[in-house]
Tab-separated table of C-alpha atoms in Angstrom:
chain	number	residue	atom	x	y	z
R	1	UNK	CA	-57.808	-55.181	-12.754
R	2	UNK	CA	-58.364	-52.178	-10.613
R	3	UNK	CA	-61.242	-49.778	-11.935
R	4	UNK	CA	-60.503	-45.967	-12.099
R	5	UNK	CA	-62.918	-43.410	-11.247
R	6	UNK	CA	-63.617	-42.666	-15.009
R	7	UNK	CA	-64.187	-46.324	-15.700
R	8	UNK	CA	-60.577	-47.272	-16.978
R	9	UNK	CA	-60.083	-50.740	-16.677
R	10	UNK	CA	-63.595	-52.112	-16.639
R	11	UNK	CA	-63.307	-53.470	-20.147
R	12	UNK	CA	-60.203	-55.490	-19.164
R	13	UNK	CA	-61.865	-56.787	-16.016
R	14	UNK	CA	-64.864	-57.905	-17.971
R	15	UNK	CA	-62.874	-59.778	-20.692
R	16	UNK	CA	-61.026	-61.532	-17.910
R	17	UNK	CA	-64.304	-62.567	-16.315
R	18	UNK	CA	-65.609	-63.800	-19.496
R	19	UNK	CA	-62.514	-65.764	-20.130
R	20	UNK	CA	-62.550	-67.264	-16.523
R	21	UNK	CA	-66.192	-68.448	-17.023
R	22	UNK	CA	-65.540	-69.856	-20.499
R	23	UNK	CA	-62.677	-72.253	-19.329
R	24	UNK	CA	-64.381	-74.373	-16.590
R	25	UNK	CA	-67.711	-74.203	-18.759
R	26	UNK	CA	-65.887	-75.944	-21.656
R	27	UNK	CA	-64.320	-78.439	-19.227
R	28	UNK	CA	-67.910	-79.233	-17.876
R	29	UNK	CA	-69.669	-79.298	-21.275
R	30	UNK	CA	-67.336	-80.794	-23.856
R	31	UNK	CA	-67.068	-84.475	-23.882
R	32	UNK	CA	-63.626	-86.457	-23.704
R	33	UNK	CA	-64.900	-89.727	-25.134
R	34	UNK	CA	-67.755	-91.411	-26.897
R	35	UNK	CA	-69.426	-92.079	-23.584
R	36	UNK	CA	-69.738	-88.238	-22.979
R	37	UNK	CA	-67.449	-88.060	-20.151
R	38	UNK	CA	-66.425	-84.450	-19.176
R	39	UNK	CA	-63.304	-83.304	-17.401
R	40	UNK	CA	-65.751	-81.832	-14.457
R	41	UNK	CA	-69.330	-82.393	-13.739
R	42	UNK	CA	-70.322	-78.665	-13.578
R	43	UNK	CA	-68.549	-75.219	-13.857
R	44	UNK	CA	-67.826	-73.681	-10.442
R	45	UNK	CA	-67.545	-70.072	-12.223
R	46	UNK	CA	-70.657	-68.281	-11.293
R	47	UNK	CA	-69.249	-64.744	-11.599
R	48	UNK	CA	-71.791	-62.121	-13.085
R	49	UNK	CA	-70.120	-60.117	-15.796
R	50	UNK	CA	-71.124	-56.429	-15.902
R	51	UNK	CA	-70.968	-54.686	-19.075
R	52	UNK	CA	-68.398	-51.715	-19.151
R	53	UNK	CA	-69.662	-48.078	-19.135
R	54	UNK	CA	-69.508	-46.487	-22.725
R	55	UNK	CA	-66.384	-44.259	-22.819
R	56	UNK	CA	-68.007	-41.966	-25.315
R	57	UNK	CA	-71.443	-40.256	-24.713
R	58	UNK	CA	-72.814	-38.192	-27.482
R	59	UNK	CA	-74.011	-34.871	-26.280
R	60	UNK	CA	-76.464	-32.799	-28.256
R	61	UNK	CA	-75.898	-29.025	-27.679
R	62	UNK	CA	-78.911	-26.737	-27.097
R	63	UNK	CA	-79.435	-23.912	-29.665
R	64	UNK	CA	-78.524	-21.462	-26.917
R	65	UNK	CA	-75.260	-23.343	-26.463
R	66	UNK	CA	-74.612	-23.348	-30.227
R	67	UNK	CA	-75.018	-19.529	-30.143
R	68	UNK	CA	-72.538	-19.007	-27.199
R	69	UNK	CA	-69.992	-21.225	-29.149
R	70	UNK	CA	-70.545	-19.798	-32.464
R	71	UNK	CA	-69.821	-16.483	-30.836
R	72	UNK	CA	-66.753	-17.591	-29.057
R	73	UNK	CA	-65.247	-19.211	-32.307
R	74	UNK	CA	-62.878	-17.102	-34.582
R	75	UNK	CA	-65.163	-14.815	-36.572
R	76	UNK	CA	-64.733	-16.429	-39.870
R	77	UNK	CA	-65.662	-19.669	-38.407
R	78	UNK	CA	-68.769	-18.911	-36.243
R	79	UNK	CA	-71.157	-19.855	-38.983
R	80	UNK	CA	-69.497	-23.348	-39.061
R	81	UNK	CA	-70.805	-24.213	-35.632
R	82	UNK	CA	-74.400	-23.502	-36.554
R	83	UNK	CA	-73.990	-25.383	-39.973
R	84	UNK	CA	-72.799	-28.323	-37.905
R	85	UNK	CA	-75.045	-28.032	-34.991
R	86	UNK	CA	-78.268	-27.035	-36.549
R	87	UNK	CA	-77.964	-28.490	-40.170
R	88	UNK	CA	-75.920	-31.777	-39.181
R	89	UNK	CA	-73.103	-30.844	-41.866
R	90	UNK	CA	-69.667	-32.881	-41.157
R	91	UNK	CA	-66.454	-31.014	-40.917
R	92	UNK	CA	-65.386	-31.756	-44.321
R	93	UNK	CA	-68.612	-30.797	-45.926
R	94	UNK	CA	-68.612	-27.520	-44.168
R	95	UNK	CA	-64.847	-26.904	-45.321
R	96	UNK	CA	-66.018	-27.888	-48.839
R	97	UNK	CA	-68.957	-25.321	-49.344
R	98	UNK	CA	-68.298	-22.819	-52.183
R	99	UNK	CA	-70.330	-19.647	-52.881
R	100	UNK	CA	-72.313	-21.414	-55.538
R	101	UNK	CA	-73.526	-23.872	-52.924
R	102	UNK	CA	-75.262	-21.382	-50.789
R	103	UNK	CA	-78.519	-19.835	-51.886
R	104	UNK	CA	-79.797	-17.755	-48.981
R	105	UNK	CA	-82.284	-15.762	-51.257
R	106	UNK	CA	-83.925	-18.720	-52.646
R	107	UNK	CA	-87.424	-19.874	-51.539
R	108	UNK	CA	-86.758	-21.743	-49.449
R	109	UNK	CA	-83.213	-20.873	-48.766
R	110	UNK	CA	-81.055	-23.754	-49.542
R	111	UNK	CA	-77.677	-25.154	-48.967
R	112	UNK	CA	-76.239	-27.635	-51.667
R	113	UNK	CA	-73.994	-30.123	-50.194
R	114	UNK	CA	-71.853	-31.492	-53.121
R	115	UNK	CA	-68.434	-31.833	-51.848
R	116	UNK	CA	-66.095	-32.361	-48.722
R	117	UNK	CA	-62.441	-31.515	-48.162
R	118	UNK	CA	-60.502	-34.614	-47.531
R	119	UNK	CA	-56.838	-34.761	-46.781
R	120	UNK	CA	-54.480	-37.048	-48.864
R	121	UNK	CA	-51.309	-38.223	-47.730
R	122	UNK	CA	-48.255	-39.338	-49.757
R	123	UNK	CA	-45.803	-42.068	-48.939
R	124	UNK	CA	-43.645	-39.461	-46.919
R	125	UNK	CA	-46.659	-38.212	-44.905
R	126	UNK	CA	-47.052	-35.083	-46.798
R	127	UNK	CA	-50.672	-33.779	-46.881
R	128	UNK	CA	-52.441	-32.548	-49.953
R	129	UNK	CA	-56.016	-31.263	-49.476
R	130	UNK	CA	-58.594	-32.424	-52.119
R	131	UNK	CA	-62.104	-31.362	-52.681
R	132	UNK	CA	-63.849	-34.555	-53.358
R	133	UNK	CA	-67.329	-36.354	-53.037
R	134	UNK	CA	-69.008	-36.338	-49.789
R	135	UNK	CA	-68.920	-39.516	-47.630
R	136	UNK	CA	-71.571	-41.448	-49.422
R	137	UNK	CA	-74.195	-40.820	-52.329
R	138	UNK	CA	-76.636	-40.031	-49.797
R	139	UNK	CA	-74.686	-37.251	-48.458
R	140	UNK	CA	-75.044	-35.198	-51.553
R	141	UNK	CA	-78.142	-33.284	-50.512
R	142	UNK	CA	-80.032	-29.947	-50.455
R	143	UNK	CA	-80.678	-28.684	-47.038
R	144	UNK	CA	-83.126	-26.043	-46.190
R	145	UNK	CA	-81.619	-23.070	-44.169
R	146	UNK	CA	-83.533	-21.873	-41.486
R	147	UNK	CA	-84.518	-18.198	-41.809
R	148	UNK	CA	-82.507	-17.473	-38.539
R	149	UNK	CA	-79.279	-18.397	-40.161
R	150	UNK	CA	-79.650	-16.551	-43.431
R	151	UNK	CA	-78.208	-13.237	-41.954
R	152	UNK	CA	-75.188	-15.261	-40.665
R	153	UNK	CA	-74.662	-16.695	-44.186
R	154	UNK	CA	-75.059	-13.321	-45.754
R	155	UNK	CA	-72.195	-11.906	-43.423
R	156	UNK	CA	-70.004	-14.843	-44.223
R	157	UNK	CA	-70.302	-14.416	-47.915
R	158	UNK	CA	-69.707	-10.485	-47.587
R	159	UNK	CA	-66.819	-10.650	-45.018
R	160	UNK	CA	-65.134	-13.843	-45.146
R	161	UNK	CA	-65.862	-16.098	-48.497
R	162	UNK	CA	-63.545	-16.514	-51.240
R	163	UNK	CA	-64.273	-14.705	-54.652
R	164	UNK	CA	-66.317	-16.020	-57.397
R	165	UNK	CA	-68.815	-18.896	-57.761
R	166	UNK	CA	-66.084	-21.392	-56.784
R	167	UNK	CA	-64.609	-19.283	-53.926
R	168	UNK	CA	-64.797	-21.156	-50.699
R	169	UNK	CA	-67.265	-20.206	-47.973
R	170	UNK	CA	-64.630	-20.952	-45.457
R	171	UNK	CA	-61.288	-20.452	-47.165
R	172	UNK	CA	-58.021	-21.531	-45.824
R	173	UNK	CA	-55.194	-19.189	-44.938
R	174	UNK	CA	-54.054	-19.044	-48.544
R	175	UNK	CA	-57.466	-18.524	-49.765
R	176	UNK	CA	-57.872	-22.283	-50.792
R	177	UNK	CA	-59.245	-25.275	-49.048
R	178	UNK	CA	-59.412	-25.179	-45.200
R	179	UNK	CA	-58.285	-28.287	-43.660
R	180	UNK	CA	-60.970	-30.097	-41.636
R	181	UNK	CA	-58.447	-30.529	-38.747
R	182	UNK	CA	-58.316	-26.715	-38.450
R	183	UNK	CA	-61.880	-26.516	-37.674
R	184	UNK	CA	-61.924	-29.130	-35.401
R	185	UNK	CA	-58.969	-27.703	-33.522
R	186	UNK	CA	-60.862	-24.250	-33.343
R	187	UNK	CA	-64.042	-26.390	-32.060
R	188	UNK	CA	-62.219	-28.146	-29.456
R	189	UNK	CA	-60.535	-25.102	-28.035
R	190	UNK	CA	-63.909	-23.316	-27.874
R	191	UNK	CA	-66.343	-25.987	-26.803
R	192	UNK	CA	-64.720	-25.707	-23.197
R	193	UNK	CA	-66.472	-22.500	-22.473
R	194	UNK	CA	-69.748	-24.583	-22.200
R	195	UNK	CA	-69.010	-26.854	-19.112
R	196	UNK	CA	-71.644	-29.498	-20.162
R	197	UNK	CA	-69.698	-30.172	-23.457
R	198	UNK	CA	-66.361	-30.534	-22.113
């Protein structure tokens, strides 16, 4: 298998080498009879197998990069970058935040992670969004909001969040639930402005 400059083909080559080494090894070690006779005396395969490079490398954005990305996102989604990058919320958890889940004036300021937006598909491929539980029981948590984020949260509450305690912090186009995919799409378009994160 040829290896491309991005490492494409390395995994296939490694698997081929492993198989090529295993066949003669079996012939040299598995007995054919009660006397322990093997098909060959020793394996001629002496190839060294190198592990393929990992395709995905997790990059951690610096705070200055997060601020740049936050400012480049659509206005109603800028805070989402900081909640994900600084507080570690998942996409669905960000989309599932309601007004009642945010307490910027508490001491300390708190974010209550209680829900996540999840897409549900019927037998015809039609999608319905559901406000369900987070990924696991441990995902239900209270997160301390750094003081630096409280002005952004107040702006989001004043300018973009839905009405009432159950109003979504990041409402969808119809004022209801925002699909996590919409947040992901906006992020994918925006992160290219930071070359290191492309």
